[in-house]
Short mmCIF file of C-alpha atoms in Angstrom, two decimals:
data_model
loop_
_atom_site.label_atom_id
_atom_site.label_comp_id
_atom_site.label_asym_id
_atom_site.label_seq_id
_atom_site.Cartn_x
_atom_site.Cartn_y
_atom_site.Cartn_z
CA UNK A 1 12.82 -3.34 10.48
CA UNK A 2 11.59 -0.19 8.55
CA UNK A 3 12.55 2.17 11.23
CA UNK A 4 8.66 3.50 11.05
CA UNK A 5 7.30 2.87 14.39
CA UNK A 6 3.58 2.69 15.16
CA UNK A 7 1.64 2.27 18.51
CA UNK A 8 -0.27 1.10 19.60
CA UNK A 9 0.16 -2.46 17.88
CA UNK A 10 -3.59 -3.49 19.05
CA UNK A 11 -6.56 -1.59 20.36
CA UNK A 12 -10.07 -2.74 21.27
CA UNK A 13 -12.46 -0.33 22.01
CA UNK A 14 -16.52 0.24 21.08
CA UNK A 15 -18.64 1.25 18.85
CA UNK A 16 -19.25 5.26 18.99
CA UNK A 17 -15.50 5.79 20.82
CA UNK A 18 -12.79 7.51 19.67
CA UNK A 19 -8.99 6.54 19.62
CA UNK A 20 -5.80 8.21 18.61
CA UNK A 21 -2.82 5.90 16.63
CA UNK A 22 0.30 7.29 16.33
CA UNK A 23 3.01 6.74 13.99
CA UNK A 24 6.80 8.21 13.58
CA UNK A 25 8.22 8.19 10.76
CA UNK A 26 11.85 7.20 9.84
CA UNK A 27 14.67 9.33 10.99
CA UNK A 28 14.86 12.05 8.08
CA UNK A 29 11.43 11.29 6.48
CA UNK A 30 9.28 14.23 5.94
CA UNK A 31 6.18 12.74 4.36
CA UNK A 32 3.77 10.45 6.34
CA UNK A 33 0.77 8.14 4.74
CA UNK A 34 -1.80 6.49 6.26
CA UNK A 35 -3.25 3.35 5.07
CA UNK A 36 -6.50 1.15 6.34
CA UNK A 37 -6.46 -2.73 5.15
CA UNK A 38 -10.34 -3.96 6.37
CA UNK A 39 -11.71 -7.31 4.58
CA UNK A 40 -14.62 -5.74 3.53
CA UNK A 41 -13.21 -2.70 1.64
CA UNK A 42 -9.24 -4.07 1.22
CA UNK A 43 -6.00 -1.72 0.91
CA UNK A 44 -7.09 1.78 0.80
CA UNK A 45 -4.93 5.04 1.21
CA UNK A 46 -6.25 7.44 3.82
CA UNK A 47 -3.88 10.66 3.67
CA UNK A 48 -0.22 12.22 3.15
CA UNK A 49 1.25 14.50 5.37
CA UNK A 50 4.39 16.49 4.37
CA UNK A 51 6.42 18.32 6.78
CA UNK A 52 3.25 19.08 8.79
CA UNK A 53 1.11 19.94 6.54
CA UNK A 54 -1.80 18.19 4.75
CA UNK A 55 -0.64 17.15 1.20
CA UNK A 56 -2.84 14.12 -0.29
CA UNK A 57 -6.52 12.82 0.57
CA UNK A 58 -7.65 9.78 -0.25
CA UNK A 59 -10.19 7.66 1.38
CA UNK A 60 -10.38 9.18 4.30
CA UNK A 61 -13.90 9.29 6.11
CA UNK A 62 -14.83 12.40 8.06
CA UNK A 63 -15.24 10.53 10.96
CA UNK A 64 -11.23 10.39 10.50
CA UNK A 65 -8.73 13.26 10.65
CA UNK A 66 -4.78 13.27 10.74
CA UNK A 67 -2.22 15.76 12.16
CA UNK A 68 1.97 15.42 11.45
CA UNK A 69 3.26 17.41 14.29
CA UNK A 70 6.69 19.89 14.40
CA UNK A 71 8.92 16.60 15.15
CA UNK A 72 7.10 15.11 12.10
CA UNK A 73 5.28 12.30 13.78
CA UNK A 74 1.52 12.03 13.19
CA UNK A 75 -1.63 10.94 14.78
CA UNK A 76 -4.84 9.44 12.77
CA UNK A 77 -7.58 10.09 14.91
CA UNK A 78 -11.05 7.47 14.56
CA UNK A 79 -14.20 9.12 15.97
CA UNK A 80 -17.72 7.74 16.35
CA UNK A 81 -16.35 4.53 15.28
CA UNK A 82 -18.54 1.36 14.18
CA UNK A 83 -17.73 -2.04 13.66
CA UNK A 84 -16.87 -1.40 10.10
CA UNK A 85 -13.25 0.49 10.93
CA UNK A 86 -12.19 -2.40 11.94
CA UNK A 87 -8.94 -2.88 10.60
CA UNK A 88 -5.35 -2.62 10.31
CA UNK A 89 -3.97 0.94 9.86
CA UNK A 90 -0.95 1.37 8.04
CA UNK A 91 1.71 4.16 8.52
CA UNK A 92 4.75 4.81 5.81
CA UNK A 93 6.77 7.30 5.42
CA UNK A 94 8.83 8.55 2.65
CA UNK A 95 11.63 11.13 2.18
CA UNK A 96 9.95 13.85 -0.47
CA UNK A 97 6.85 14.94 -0.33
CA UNK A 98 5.65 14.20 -3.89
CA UNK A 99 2.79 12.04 -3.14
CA UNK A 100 4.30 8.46 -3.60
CA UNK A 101 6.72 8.70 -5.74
CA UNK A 102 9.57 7.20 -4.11
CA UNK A 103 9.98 4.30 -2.04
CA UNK A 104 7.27 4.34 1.02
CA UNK A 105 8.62 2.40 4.04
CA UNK A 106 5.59 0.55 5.97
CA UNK A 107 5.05 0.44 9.74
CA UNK A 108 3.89 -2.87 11.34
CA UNK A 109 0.33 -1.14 11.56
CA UNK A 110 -2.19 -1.12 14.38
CA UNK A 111 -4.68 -3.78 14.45
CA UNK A 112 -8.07 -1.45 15.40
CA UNK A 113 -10.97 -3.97 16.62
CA UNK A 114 -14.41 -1.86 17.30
CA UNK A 115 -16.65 -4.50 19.38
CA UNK B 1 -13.33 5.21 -12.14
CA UNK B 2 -9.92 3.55 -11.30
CA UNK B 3 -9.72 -0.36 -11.14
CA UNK B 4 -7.31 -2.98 -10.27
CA UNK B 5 -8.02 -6.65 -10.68
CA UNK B 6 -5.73 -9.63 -9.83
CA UNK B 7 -7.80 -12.60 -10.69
CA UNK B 8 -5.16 -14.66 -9.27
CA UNK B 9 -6.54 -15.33 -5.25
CA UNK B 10 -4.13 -18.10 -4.60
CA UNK B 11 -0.95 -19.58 -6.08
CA UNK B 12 0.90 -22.11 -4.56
CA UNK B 13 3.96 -23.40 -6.19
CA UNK B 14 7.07 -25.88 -5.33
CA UNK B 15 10.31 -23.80 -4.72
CA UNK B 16 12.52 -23.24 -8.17
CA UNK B 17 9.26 -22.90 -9.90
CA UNK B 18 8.79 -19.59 -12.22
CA UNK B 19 5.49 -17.66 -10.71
CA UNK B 20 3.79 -14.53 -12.73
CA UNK B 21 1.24 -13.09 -10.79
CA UNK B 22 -1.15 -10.79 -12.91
CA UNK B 23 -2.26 -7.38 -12.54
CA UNK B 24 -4.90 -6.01 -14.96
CA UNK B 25 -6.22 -2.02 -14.56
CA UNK B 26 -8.55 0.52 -15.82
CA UNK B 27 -8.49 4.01 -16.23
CA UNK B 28 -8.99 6.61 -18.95
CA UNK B 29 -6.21 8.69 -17.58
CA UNK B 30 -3.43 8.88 -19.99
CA UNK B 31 -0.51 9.25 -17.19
CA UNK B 32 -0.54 7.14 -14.17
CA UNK B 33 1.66 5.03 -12.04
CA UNK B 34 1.55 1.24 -11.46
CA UNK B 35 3.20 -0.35 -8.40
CA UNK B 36 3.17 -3.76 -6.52
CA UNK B 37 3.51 -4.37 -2.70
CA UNK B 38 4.48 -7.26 -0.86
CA UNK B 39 2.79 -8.20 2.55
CA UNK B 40 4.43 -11.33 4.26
CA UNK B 41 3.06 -13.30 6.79
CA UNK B 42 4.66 -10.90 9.41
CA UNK B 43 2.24 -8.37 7.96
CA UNK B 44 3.80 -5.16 7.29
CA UNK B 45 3.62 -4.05 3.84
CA UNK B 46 6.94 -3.90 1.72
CA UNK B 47 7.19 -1.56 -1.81
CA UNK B 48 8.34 -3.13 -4.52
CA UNK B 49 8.27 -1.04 -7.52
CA UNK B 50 6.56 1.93 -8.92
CA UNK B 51 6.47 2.24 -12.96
CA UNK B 52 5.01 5.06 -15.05
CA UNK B 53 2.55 4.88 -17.77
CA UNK B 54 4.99 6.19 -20.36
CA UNK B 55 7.91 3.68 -19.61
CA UNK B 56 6.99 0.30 -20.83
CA UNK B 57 10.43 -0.98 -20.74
CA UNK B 58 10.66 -4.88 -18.56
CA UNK B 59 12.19 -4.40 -15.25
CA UNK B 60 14.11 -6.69 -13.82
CA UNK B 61 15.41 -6.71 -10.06
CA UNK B 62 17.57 -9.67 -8.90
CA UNK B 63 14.88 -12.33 -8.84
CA UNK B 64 12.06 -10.50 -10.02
CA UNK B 65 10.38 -9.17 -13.34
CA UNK B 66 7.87 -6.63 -14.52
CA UNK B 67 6.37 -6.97 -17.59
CA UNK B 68 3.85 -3.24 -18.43
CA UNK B 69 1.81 -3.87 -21.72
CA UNK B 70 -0.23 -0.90 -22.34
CA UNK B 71 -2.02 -2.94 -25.36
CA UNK B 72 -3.47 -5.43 -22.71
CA UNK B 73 -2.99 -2.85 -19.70
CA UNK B 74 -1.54 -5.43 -17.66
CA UNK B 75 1.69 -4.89 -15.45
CA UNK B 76 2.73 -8.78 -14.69
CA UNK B 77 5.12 -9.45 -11.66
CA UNK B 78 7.13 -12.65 -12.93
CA UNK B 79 9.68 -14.26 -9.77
CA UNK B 80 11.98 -16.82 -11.23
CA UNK B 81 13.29 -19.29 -9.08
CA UNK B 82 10.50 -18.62 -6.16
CA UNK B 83 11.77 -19.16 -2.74
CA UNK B 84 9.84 -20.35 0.65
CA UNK B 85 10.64 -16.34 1.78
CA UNK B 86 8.42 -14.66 -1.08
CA UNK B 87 5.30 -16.19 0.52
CA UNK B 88 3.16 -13.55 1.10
CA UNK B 89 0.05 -11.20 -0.24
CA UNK B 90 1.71 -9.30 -3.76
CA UNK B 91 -0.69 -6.31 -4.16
CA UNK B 92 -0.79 -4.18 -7.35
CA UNK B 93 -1.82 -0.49 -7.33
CA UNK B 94 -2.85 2.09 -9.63
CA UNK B 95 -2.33 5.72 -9.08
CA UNK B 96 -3.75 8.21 -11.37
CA UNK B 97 -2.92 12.42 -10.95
CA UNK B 98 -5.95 13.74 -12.51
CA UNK B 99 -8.20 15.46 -9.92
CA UNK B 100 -5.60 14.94 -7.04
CA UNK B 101 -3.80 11.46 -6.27
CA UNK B 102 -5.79 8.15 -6.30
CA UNK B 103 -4.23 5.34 -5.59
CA UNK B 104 -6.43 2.18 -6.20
CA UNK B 105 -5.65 -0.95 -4.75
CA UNK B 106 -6.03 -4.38 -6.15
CA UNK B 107 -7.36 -7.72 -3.64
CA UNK B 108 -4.32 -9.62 -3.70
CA UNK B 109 -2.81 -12.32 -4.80
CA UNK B 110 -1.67 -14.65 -2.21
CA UNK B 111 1.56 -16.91 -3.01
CA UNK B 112 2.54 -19.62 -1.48
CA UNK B 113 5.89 -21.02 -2.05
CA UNK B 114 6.36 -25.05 -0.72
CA UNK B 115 9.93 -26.89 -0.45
#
């Protein structure tokens, strides 16, 4: 057990919705990442939160946003969704908030399915 | 552009066997960070290491090895002795710092250890 918690675990929803996934982070973590694992496009990193504020982009479709709140858990919120964010979103957390340079520890993710 | 290839889809090898899984990149950057990930059948995704383009020196960590050659740009993850446990996905990653941090993930490579 990393001690990063994610819910929900699975969510089914349709094309054109939009859902909220939440993540905490481990007690005493300030950074948050967020990670999307889809067959078609494979491991990709999303964003980095640090003690609330934004502090790496990667991926991350405008269709997508992210927020780390004041007791440093975060939401990724998926808007106008279509089948292809379908995936499995990732949530780590680290301790500093240079982006990944010391050891991330993974959530169990949330499996997104967009029918 | 940033690339990371594992030619290596599947492995499958008998327990006590030696197993290097390969990790070639690209980049013109001159500083940027290599790491591997572990994803077991359970799913979530485990760090394993994270290695700097200026440190070539071998790592070694209990059971397993890293071998960085800048002359072939490869960053080989050697496990001696495999066990049934390190069945799983190993991913390899390349992060660069120019222009903001891009972390480029490789497909996979997905071992399978047999008694």
């Amino acid at each position: 057990d990393s001690g990063v918690t994610q819910t929900p675990k699975h969510l089914i929803t349709a094309t054109g919705q939009r859902v909220t996934l939440r993540c905490s982070p481990r007690s005493g973590d300030l950074s948050v990442y967020w990670y999307q694992q889809s067959l078609d496009q494979g491991l990709q990193f999303l964003i980095q939160y640090y003690n609330g504020e934004e502090r790496a982009k990667g991926n991350i479709l405008e269709r997508f946003s992210a927020q780390q709140f004041p007791d440093l858990h975060s939401e990724l919120n998926l808007s106008s969704l279509e089948l292809g964010d379908s995936a499995l979103y990732f949530c780590a957390s680290s301790g500093t908030g240079t982006t990944f340079t010391d050891t991330q520890y993974f959530g169990p993710g949330t499996r997104l399915t967009v029918l | 552009a940033q690339k990371v290839t594992q030619a290596q889809t599947e492995i499958s090898v008998v327990e006590k066997e030696d197993v290097t899984l390969d990790c070639v990149y690209e980049t013109r950057d001159t500083t940027y960070y290599l790491f591997w990930y572990k994803q077991p059948p359970s799913g979530e995704l485990v760090f394993l290491i994270r290695r700097n383009s200026f440190d070539e020196q071998n790592e070694i960590s209990g059971r397993y090895s890293w071998n960085f050659q800048k002359s072939t740009s490869s960053f080989n993850f050697t496990i001696t002795a495999s066990q049934v446990v390190d069945s799983a996905v190993y991913f390899c990653a390349l992060e660069v710092t120019g222009g903001g941090n891009k972390l480029t993930f490789g497909t996979g490579t997905q071992l399978k250890v047999e008694l």
